[in-house]
PDB file of C-alpha atoms in Angstrom:
ATOM      1  CA  MET A  13      -2.145  -4.345  29.265  1.00  0.00           C
ATOM      2  CA  VAL A  14      -4.804  -5.302  26.690  1.00  0.00           C
ATOM      3  CA  ASP A  15      -7.753  -7.227  27.955  1.00  0.00           C
ATOM      4  CA  PHE A  16      -8.690  -8.690  24.595  1.00  0.00           C
ATOM      5  CA  LEU A  17      -6.204  -8.874  21.753  1.00  0.00           C
ATOM      6  CA  VAL A  18      -7.386 -10.163  18.277  1.00  0.00           C
ATOM      7  CA  ILE A  19      -4.704 -11.371  15.834  1.00  0.00           C
ATOM      8  CA  THR A  20      -5.752 -11.707  12.265  1.00  0.00           C
ATOM      9  CA  ALA A  21      -4.323 -12.323   8.840  1.00  0.00           C
ATOM     10  CA  HIS A  22      -6.013  -9.779   6.562  1.00  0.00           C
ATOM     11  CA  PRO A  23      -7.964  -6.398   6.952  1.00  0.00           C
ATOM     12  CA  ASP A  24     -11.727  -7.009   7.615  1.00  0.00           C
ATOM     13  CA  ASP A  25     -10.894 -10.646   9.300  1.00  0.00           C
ATOM     14  CA  GLU A  26     -11.795  -9.021  12.767  1.00  0.00           C
ATOM     15  CA  THR A  27     -15.053  -8.434  11.631  1.00  0.00           C
ATOM     16  CA  ALA A  28     -15.915 -12.006  12.837  1.00  0.00           C
ATOM     17  CA  VAL A  29     -15.409 -10.644  16.266  1.00  0.00           C
ATOM     18  CA  ALA A  30     -16.387  -7.138  15.966  1.00  0.00           C
ATOM     19  CA  GLY A  31     -19.459  -7.593  17.998  1.00  0.00           C
ATOM     20  CA  LEU A  32     -17.199  -8.932  21.138  1.00  0.00           C
ATOM     21  CA  LEU A  33     -14.728  -6.181  20.772  1.00  0.00           C
ATOM     22  CA  LEU A  34     -17.712  -3.722  20.778  1.00  0.00           C
ATOM     23  CA  LYS A  35     -19.208  -5.361  23.972  1.00  0.00           C
ATOM     24  CA  ALA A  36     -15.746  -5.467  25.618  1.00  0.00           C
ATOM     25  CA  LYS A  37     -15.371  -1.677  25.217  1.00  0.00           C
ATOM     26  CA  ASN A  38     -18.725  -0.841  26.316  1.00  0.00           C
ATOM     27  CA  GLU A  39     -18.106  -3.089  29.322  1.00  0.00           C
ATOM     28  CA  GLY A  40     -14.894  -0.973  30.019  1.00  0.00           C
ATOM     29  CA  TYR A  41     -12.208  -3.528  28.805  1.00  0.00           C
ATOM     30  CA  THR A  42      -9.367  -2.613  26.720  1.00  0.00           C
ATOM     31  CA  THR A  43      -9.219  -3.998  23.140  1.00  0.00           C
ATOM     32  CA  GLY A  44      -6.450  -4.436  20.602  1.00  0.00           C
ATOM     33  CA  LEU A  45      -6.075  -5.831  16.989  1.00  0.00           C
ATOM     34  CA  VAL A  46      -2.968  -6.849  15.203  1.00  0.00           C
ATOM     35  CA  CYS A  47      -3.138  -7.783  11.344  1.00  0.00           C
ATOM     36  CA  LEU A  48      -0.383  -9.439   9.691  1.00  0.00           C
ATOM     37  CA  THR A  49      -0.926  -8.459   6.203  1.00  0.00           C
ATOM     38  CA  LYS A  50      -2.359  -5.599   4.193  1.00  0.00           C
ATOM     39  CA  GLY A  51      -4.499  -7.861   2.105  1.00  0.00           C
ATOM     40  CA  GLU A  52      -2.865  -6.551  -1.285  1.00  0.00           C
ATOM     41  CA  SER A  53      -3.412  -9.943  -2.920  1.00  0.00           C
ATOM     42  CA  GLY A  54      -7.194 -10.148  -3.003  1.00  0.00           C
ATOM     43  CA  GLY A  55      -7.700  -8.016  -6.173  1.00  0.00           C
ATOM     44  CA  PHE A  56     -10.730  -6.165  -5.096  1.00  0.00           C
ATOM     45  CA  ALA A  57      -8.766  -3.167  -3.723  1.00  0.00           C
ATOM     46  CA  THR A  58      -5.092  -1.511  -3.686  1.00  0.00           C
ATOM     47  CA  LYS A  59      -3.075  -2.102  -0.343  1.00  0.00           C
ATOM     48  CA  GLU A  60      -3.679   1.592   0.401  1.00  0.00           C
ATOM     49  CA  GLU A  61      -7.371   1.074   0.146  1.00  0.00           C
ATOM     50  CA  ARG A  62      -7.393  -1.942   2.299  1.00  0.00           C
ATOM     51  CA  VAL A  63      -5.390  -0.013   5.172  1.00  0.00           C
ATOM     52  CA  LYS A  64      -7.615   2.887   4.818  1.00  0.00           C
ATOM     53  CA  GLU A  65     -10.582   0.539   5.435  1.00  0.00           C
ATOM     54  CA  PHE A  66      -8.729  -1.180   8.265  1.00  0.00           C
ATOM     55  CA  ASN A  67      -8.040   2.243   9.911  1.00  0.00           C
ATOM     56  CA  ASP A  68     -11.717   2.954   9.550  1.00  0.00           C
ATOM     57  CA  ALA A  69     -12.870   0.039  11.116  1.00  0.00           C
ATOM     58  CA  GLY A  70     -10.550   0.410  14.064  1.00  0.00           C
ATOM     59  CA  LYS A  71     -11.921   3.882  14.688  1.00  0.00           C
ATOM     60  CA  ALA A  72     -15.310   2.327  14.586  1.00  0.00           C
ATOM     61  CA  LEU A  73     -14.317  -0.131  17.026  1.00  0.00           C
ATOM     62  CA  GLY A  74     -12.633   2.322  19.318  1.00  0.00           C
ATOM     63  CA  LEU A  75      -9.703   0.144  19.779  1.00  0.00           C
ATOM     64  CA  ASP A  76      -6.975   0.953  22.407  1.00  0.00           C
ATOM     65  CA  TYR A  77      -4.069  -0.745  20.604  1.00  0.00           C
ATOM     66  CA  MET A  78      -3.900  -1.531  16.622  1.00  0.00           C
ATOM     67  CA  ARG A  79      -1.128  -2.380  14.445  1.00  0.00           C
ATOM     68  CA  ILE A  80      -1.121  -3.700  10.752  1.00  0.00           C
ATOM     69  CA  LEU A  81       2.123  -5.521   9.533  1.00  0.00           C
ATOM     70  CA  ASP A  82       3.597  -6.151   6.243  1.00  0.00           C
ATOM     71  CA  PHE A  83       3.708 -10.057   6.065  1.00  0.00           C
ATOM     72  CA  PRO A  84       3.113 -11.367   2.378  1.00  0.00           C
ATOM     73  CA  ASP A  85      -0.502 -11.689   1.441  1.00  0.00           C
ATOM     74  CA  ALA A  86      -1.319 -15.402   0.510  1.00  0.00           C
ATOM     75  CA  GLY A  87       2.242 -16.026   1.521  1.00  0.00           C
ATOM     76  CA  ILE A  88       2.206 -16.319   5.475  1.00  0.00           C
ATOM     77  CA  GLU A  89       4.692 -18.986   6.595  1.00  0.00           C
ATOM     78  CA  VAL A  90       5.266 -20.580   9.898  1.00  0.00           C
ATOM     79  CA  LYS A  91       8.947 -19.800  10.552  1.00  0.00           C
ATOM     80  CA  GLU A  92      11.192 -18.241  13.373  1.00  0.00           C
ATOM     81  CA  GLU A  93      11.502 -14.799  11.759  1.00  0.00           C
ATOM     82  CA  SER A  94       7.807 -14.337  11.870  1.00  0.00           C
ATOM     83  CA  ILE A  95       7.541 -15.535  15.593  1.00  0.00           C
ATOM     84  CA  GLN A  96      10.180 -13.041  16.553  1.00  0.00           C
ATOM     85  CA  VAL A  97       8.035 -10.309  14.852  1.00  0.00           C
ATOM     86  CA  LEU A  98       5.099 -11.254  17.107  1.00  0.00           C
ATOM     87  CA  ILE A  99       7.011 -11.606  20.478  1.00  0.00           C
ATOM     88  CA  PRO A 100       7.684  -8.003  21.312  1.00  0.00           C
ATOM     89  CA  ILE A 101       3.881  -7.066  20.329  1.00  0.00           C
ATOM     90  CA  PHE A 102       2.578  -9.814  22.700  1.00  0.00           C
ATOM     91  CA  ARG A 103       4.819  -8.710  25.365  1.00  0.00           C
ATOM     92  CA  GLU A 104       3.979  -5.026  25.039  1.00  0.00           C
ATOM     93  CA  CYS A 105       0.504  -5.926  25.183  1.00  0.00           C
ATOM     94  CA  GLU A 106       0.455  -8.585  27.854  1.00  0.00           C
ATOM     95  CA  ALA A 107      -3.126  -9.649  26.756  1.00  0.00           C
ATOM     96  CA  ARG A 108      -5.283 -11.315  28.978  1.00  0.00           C
ATOM     97  CA  THR A 109      -7.345 -13.032  26.381  1.00  0.00           C
ATOM     98  CA  ILE A 110      -6.052 -13.791  22.968  1.00  0.00           C
ATOM     99  CA  LEU A 111      -8.258 -14.246  19.972  1.00  0.00           C
ATOM    100  CA  THR A 112      -7.193 -15.500  16.479  1.00  0.00           C
ATOM    101  CA  ILE A 113      -8.329 -17.715  13.616  1.00  0.00           C
ATOM    102  CA  HIS A 114      -9.471 -21.223  13.888  1.00  0.00           C
ATOM    103  CA  PRO A 115      -6.706 -23.572  12.940  1.00  0.00           C
ATOM    104  CA  ASP A 116      -8.870 -25.526  10.696  1.00  0.00           C
ATOM    105  CA  ASP A 117     -10.031 -22.537   8.540  1.00  0.00           C
ATOM    106  CA  TYR A 118     -10.169 -22.559   4.964  1.00  0.00           C
ATOM    107  CA  HIS A 119      -7.813 -20.024   3.803  1.00  0.00           C
ATOM    108  CA  PRO A 120      -3.969 -20.891   4.161  1.00  0.00           C
ATOM    109  CA  ASP A 121      -3.004 -17.638   5.806  1.00  0.00           C
ATOM    110  CA  HIS A 122      -5.595 -18.149   8.337  1.00  0.00           C
ATOM    111  CA  ARG A 123      -4.262 -21.478   9.236  1.00  0.00           C
ATOM    112  CA  ALA A 124      -0.719 -20.097   9.228  1.00  0.00           C
ATOM    113  CA  VAL A 125      -1.633 -17.276  11.584  1.00  0.00           C
ATOM    114  CA  SER A 126      -3.345 -19.730  14.020  1.00  0.00           C
ATOM    115  CA  ALA A 127       0.058 -21.821  14.065  1.00  0.00           C
ATOM    116  CA  LEU A 128       1.940 -18.729  14.595  1.00  0.00           C
ATOM    117  CA  VAL A 129       0.117 -17.254  17.240  1.00  0.00           C
ATOM    118  CA  ASP A 130       0.295 -20.585  19.090  1.00  0.00           C
ATOM    119  CA  ARG A 131       3.961 -20.916  18.967  1.00  0.00           C
ATOM    120  CA  ALA A 132       4.542 -16.858  19.640  1.00  0.00           C
ATOM    121  CA  VAL A 133       2.291 -17.131  22.683  1.00  0.00           C
ATOM    122  CA  PHE A 134       4.293 -20.001  24.009  1.00  0.00           C
ATOM    123  CA  VAL A 135       7.797 -18.419  23.329  1.00  0.00           C
ATOM    124  CA  SER A 136       6.714 -14.896  24.419  1.00  0.00           C
ATOM    125  CA  GLY A 137       5.929 -16.224  27.772  1.00  0.00           C
ATOM    126  CA  LEU A 138       9.374 -17.263  28.521  1.00  0.00           C
ATOM    127  CA  LYS A 139      11.695 -15.209  30.727  1.00  0.00           C
ATOM    128  CA  LYS A 140      14.028 -14.891  27.957  1.00  0.00           C
ATOM    129  CA  TYR A 141      11.806 -12.351  26.373  1.00  0.00           C
ATOM    130  CA  SER A 142      11.161 -10.519  29.461  1.00  0.00           C
ATOM    131  CA  THR A 143      12.601  -6.935  30.012  1.00  0.00           C
ATOM    132  CA  ASP A 144      11.737  -7.011  33.889  1.00  0.00           C
ATOM    133  CA  GLY A 145      12.154 -10.547  34.919  1.00  0.00           C
ATOM    134  CA  ARG A 146       8.393 -11.136  34.711  1.00  0.00           C
ATOM    135  CA  THR A 147       6.714 -13.940  32.708  1.00  0.00           C
ATOM    136  CA  TRP A 148       3.415 -13.540  30.761  1.00  0.00           C
ATOM    137  CA  HIS A 149       0.845 -15.974  29.700  1.00  0.00           C
ATOM    138  CA  PRO A 150      -2.769 -15.049  28.662  1.00  0.00           C
ATOM    139  CA  SER A 151      -5.580 -16.484  30.759  1.00  0.00           C
ATOM    140  CA  GLN A 152      -7.117 -18.109  27.492  1.00  0.00           C
ATOM    141  CA  VAL A 153      -6.586 -18.339  23.728  1.00  0.00           C
ATOM    142  CA  LEU A 154      -9.944 -18.376  21.904  1.00  0.00           C
ATOM    143  CA  PHE A 155     -10.679 -18.915  18.253  1.00  0.00           C
ATOM    144  CA  PHE A 156     -13.167 -17.643  15.479  1.00  0.00           C
ATOM    145  CA  SER A 157     -13.997 -19.064  12.150  1.00  0.00           C
ATOM    146  CA  LEU A 158     -14.243 -16.966   8.776  1.00  0.00           C
ATOM    147  CA  ASP A 159     -15.349 -19.923   6.515  1.00  0.00           C
ATOM    148  CA  PRO A 160     -17.239 -22.928   7.042  1.00  0.00           C
ATOM    149  CA  LYS A 161     -15.897 -24.760   3.990  1.00  0.00           C
ATOM    150  CA  ARG A 162     -13.255 -26.644   5.840  1.00  0.00           C
ATOM    151  CA  ASN A 163     -14.241 -25.963   9.623  1.00  0.00           C
ATOM    152  CA  ALA A 164     -17.554 -27.695  10.008  1.00  0.00           C
ATOM    153  CA  LYS A 165     -17.526 -27.677  13.873  1.00  0.00           C
ATOM    154  CA  ARG A 166     -19.925 -25.865  15.885  1.00  0.00           C
ATOM    155  CA  PRO A 167     -18.909 -23.234  18.234  1.00  0.00           C
ATOM    156  CA  ASP A 168     -18.291 -23.887  21.817  1.00  0.00           C
ATOM    157  CA  ILE A 169     -19.298 -20.410  22.752  1.00  0.00           C
ATOM    158  CA  VAL A 170     -22.008 -18.114  21.238  1.00  0.00           C
ATOM    159  CA  LEU A 171     -22.100 -14.601  22.417  1.00  0.00           C
ATOM    160  CA  ASP A 172     -25.151 -12.292  22.053  1.00  0.00           C
ATOM    161  CA  ILE A 173     -24.221  -9.291  19.837  1.00  0.00           C
ATOM    162  CA  SER A 174     -27.652  -8.092  19.446  1.00  0.00           C
ATOM    163  CA  ASP A 175     -27.226  -5.067  21.694  1.00  0.00           C
ATOM    164  CA  VAL A 176     -24.425  -3.726  19.644  1.00  0.00           C
ATOM    165  CA  GLU A 177     -26.029  -4.272  16.322  1.00  0.00           C
ATOM    166  CA  LYS A 178     -25.875  -0.458  15.222  1.00  0.00           C
ATOM    167  CA  GLN A 179     -22.136  -0.135  16.031  1.00  0.00           C
ATOM    168  CA  TRP A 180     -21.619  -3.869  14.482  1.00  0.00           C
ATOM    169  CA  ARG A 181     -22.834  -2.730  11.130  1.00  0.00           C
ATOM    170  CA  GLN A 182     -20.791   0.441  11.162  1.00  0.00           C
ATOM    171  CA  VAL A 183     -17.875  -1.671  11.564  1.00  0.00           C
ATOM    172  CA  ILE A 184     -18.815  -3.836   8.641  1.00  0.00           C
ATOM    173  CA  ALA A 185     -19.577  -0.810   6.626  1.00  0.00           C
ATOM    174  CA  SER A 186     -15.873   0.200   6.929  1.00  0.00           C
ATOM    175  CA  TYR A 187     -15.068  -2.472   4.173  1.00  0.00           C
ATOM    176  CA  PRO A 188     -16.863  -1.540   1.112  1.00  0.00           C
ATOM    177  CA  SER A 189     -14.467  -3.164  -1.158  1.00  0.00           C
ATOM    178  CA  GLN A 190     -14.984  -6.523   0.351  1.00  0.00           C
ATOM    179  CA  ALA A 191     -18.824  -6.938   0.002  1.00  0.00           C
ATOM    180  CA  ILE A 192     -18.705  -8.804   3.387  1.00  0.00           C
ATOM    181  CA  GLU A 193     -22.028  -7.775   4.934  1.00  0.00           C
ATOM    182  CA  PRO A 194     -24.356 -10.767   3.207  1.00  0.00           C
ATOM    183  CA  MET A 195     -21.965 -13.340   4.659  1.00  0.00           C
ATOM    184  CA  LEU A 196     -21.586 -11.665   8.101  1.00  0.00           C
ATOM    185  CA  GLU A 197     -25.218 -11.267   8.454  1.00  0.00           C
ATOM    186  CA  THR A 198     -25.804 -15.014   7.535  1.00  0.00           C
ATOM    187  CA  TRP A 199     -23.070 -15.933  10.185  1.00  0.00           C
ATOM    188  CA  ALA A 200     -24.279 -13.705  12.817  1.00  0.00           C
ATOM    189  CA  ARG A 201     -28.155 -14.996  12.374  1.00  0.00           C
ATOM    190  CA  TYR A 202     -26.757 -18.603  12.480  1.00  0.00           C
ATOM    191  CA  HIS A 203     -24.875 -18.310  15.712  1.00  0.00           C
ATOM    192  CA  GLY A 204     -27.782 -16.522  17.047  1.00  0.00           C
ATOM    193  CA  MET A 205     -29.799 -19.268  16.206  1.00  0.00           C
ATOM    194  CA  LEU A 206     -27.671 -21.534  18.198  1.00  0.00           C
ATOM    195  CA  GLY A 207     -27.878 -19.429  21.274  1.00  0.00           C
ATOM    196  CA  GLY A 208     -31.500 -18.264  20.928  1.00  0.00           C
ATOM    197  CA  PHE A 209     -30.336 -14.613  20.124  1.00  0.00           C
ATOM    198  CA  ALA A 210     -31.113 -12.374  17.212  1.00  0.00           C
ATOM    199  CA  LEU A 211     -27.447 -11.956  16.241  1.00  0.00           C
ATOM    200  CA  ALA A 212     -24.237 -13.626  17.688  1.00  0.00           C
ATOM    201  CA  GLU A 213     -20.799 -14.620  17.452  1.00  0.00           C
ATOM    202  CA  GLY A 214     -19.118 -18.126  17.610  1.00  0.00           C
ATOM    203  CA  LEU A 215     -15.992 -18.920  19.698  1.00  0.00           C
ATOM    204  CA  TYR A 216     -13.907 -22.049  19.852  1.00  0.00           C
ATOM    205  CA  HIS A 217     -11.698 -23.154  22.642  1.00  0.00           C
ATOM    206  CA  GLN A 218      -9.140 -25.979  22.739  1.00  0.00           C
ATOM    207  CA  GLN A 219      -8.243 -25.802  26.398  1.00  0.00           C
ATOM    208  CA  PRO A 220     -10.588 -25.875  29.340  1.00  0.00           C
ATOM    209  CA  LEU A 221     -12.024 -22.300  30.123  1.00  0.00           C
ATOM    210  CA  ARG A 222     -10.522 -21.021  33.286  1.00  0.00           C
ATOM    211  CA  LEU A 223     -13.134 -19.386  35.685  1.00  0.00           C
ATOM    212  CA  GLU A 224     -12.452 -18.000  38.963  1.00  0.00           C
ATOM    213  CA  ASP A 225     -16.196 -17.983  40.152  1.00  0.00           C
ATOM    214  CA  ALA A 226     -19.352 -20.171  40.106  1.00  0.00           C
ATOM    215  CA  GLY A 227     -21.398 -16.954  39.035  1.00  0.00           C
ATOM    216  CA  SER A 228     -19.553 -17.144  35.625  1.00  0.00           C
ATOM    217  CA  LEU A 229     -21.478 -20.410  34.786  1.00  0.00           C
ATOM    218  CA  LEU A 230     -24.938 -18.466  35.156  1.00  0.00           C
ATOM    219  CA  ASN A 231     -26.523 -17.530  31.840  1.00  0.00           C
ATOM    220  CA  SER A 232     -28.387 -14.276  32.348  1.00  0.00           C
ATOM    221  CA  SER A 233     -30.041 -14.358  28.997  1.00  0.00           C
ATOM    222  CA  LYS A 234     -33.814 -15.322  29.306  1.00  0.00           C
ATOM    223  CA  SER A 235     -33.250 -17.835  26.587  1.00  0.00           C
ATOM    224  CA  GLY A 236     -31.057 -19.805  28.637  1.00  0.00           C
ATOM    225  CA  ARG A 237     -33.626 -20.241  31.568  1.00  0.00           C
TER     226      ARG A 237
END
């Protein structure tokens, strides 16, 4: 079982929640990452270079589970064959929480991945795809945004990542070909401003968050008191 499973379109998309993955590991949770393409269409690096960067980032994140698939970059489609690729991965991981890209994100691949995950999560939970008769459903599916040009919504949740800043920067540095540090720095400071933190990551949800105890509602941050 994987506690937090991130599903992305391209190598480096996961940096939008790198802080969350690092904090989860520090707190003793298991983490996983599945990237659907090798990012070969971007033009900034070869497929081999992008895969190497992805693997380097995975090591920096300390992931328990990691897969990079071979969907066509800039050509992901929501179709039955694609859903069937994801089903055994979801059943293998039995993730408690799934994180994927916001359905209103700018890149067409990002929106396609979001729709694919939505379909695949539902179908994967059916007994038809179980090897032992058990059903599986994640506790929640959360979303992160990679580009505000199309998604202008403020996040529903902001997570303080200031305590893992050094590790966070090491993950970002795993992608020298993509020059993503300035954008992620701006994004993290913006989300931090929303929550009263130095650096933060934003998350969105479409269904009510499921909490089992009242203490989960307590904000331990000094800025929230």
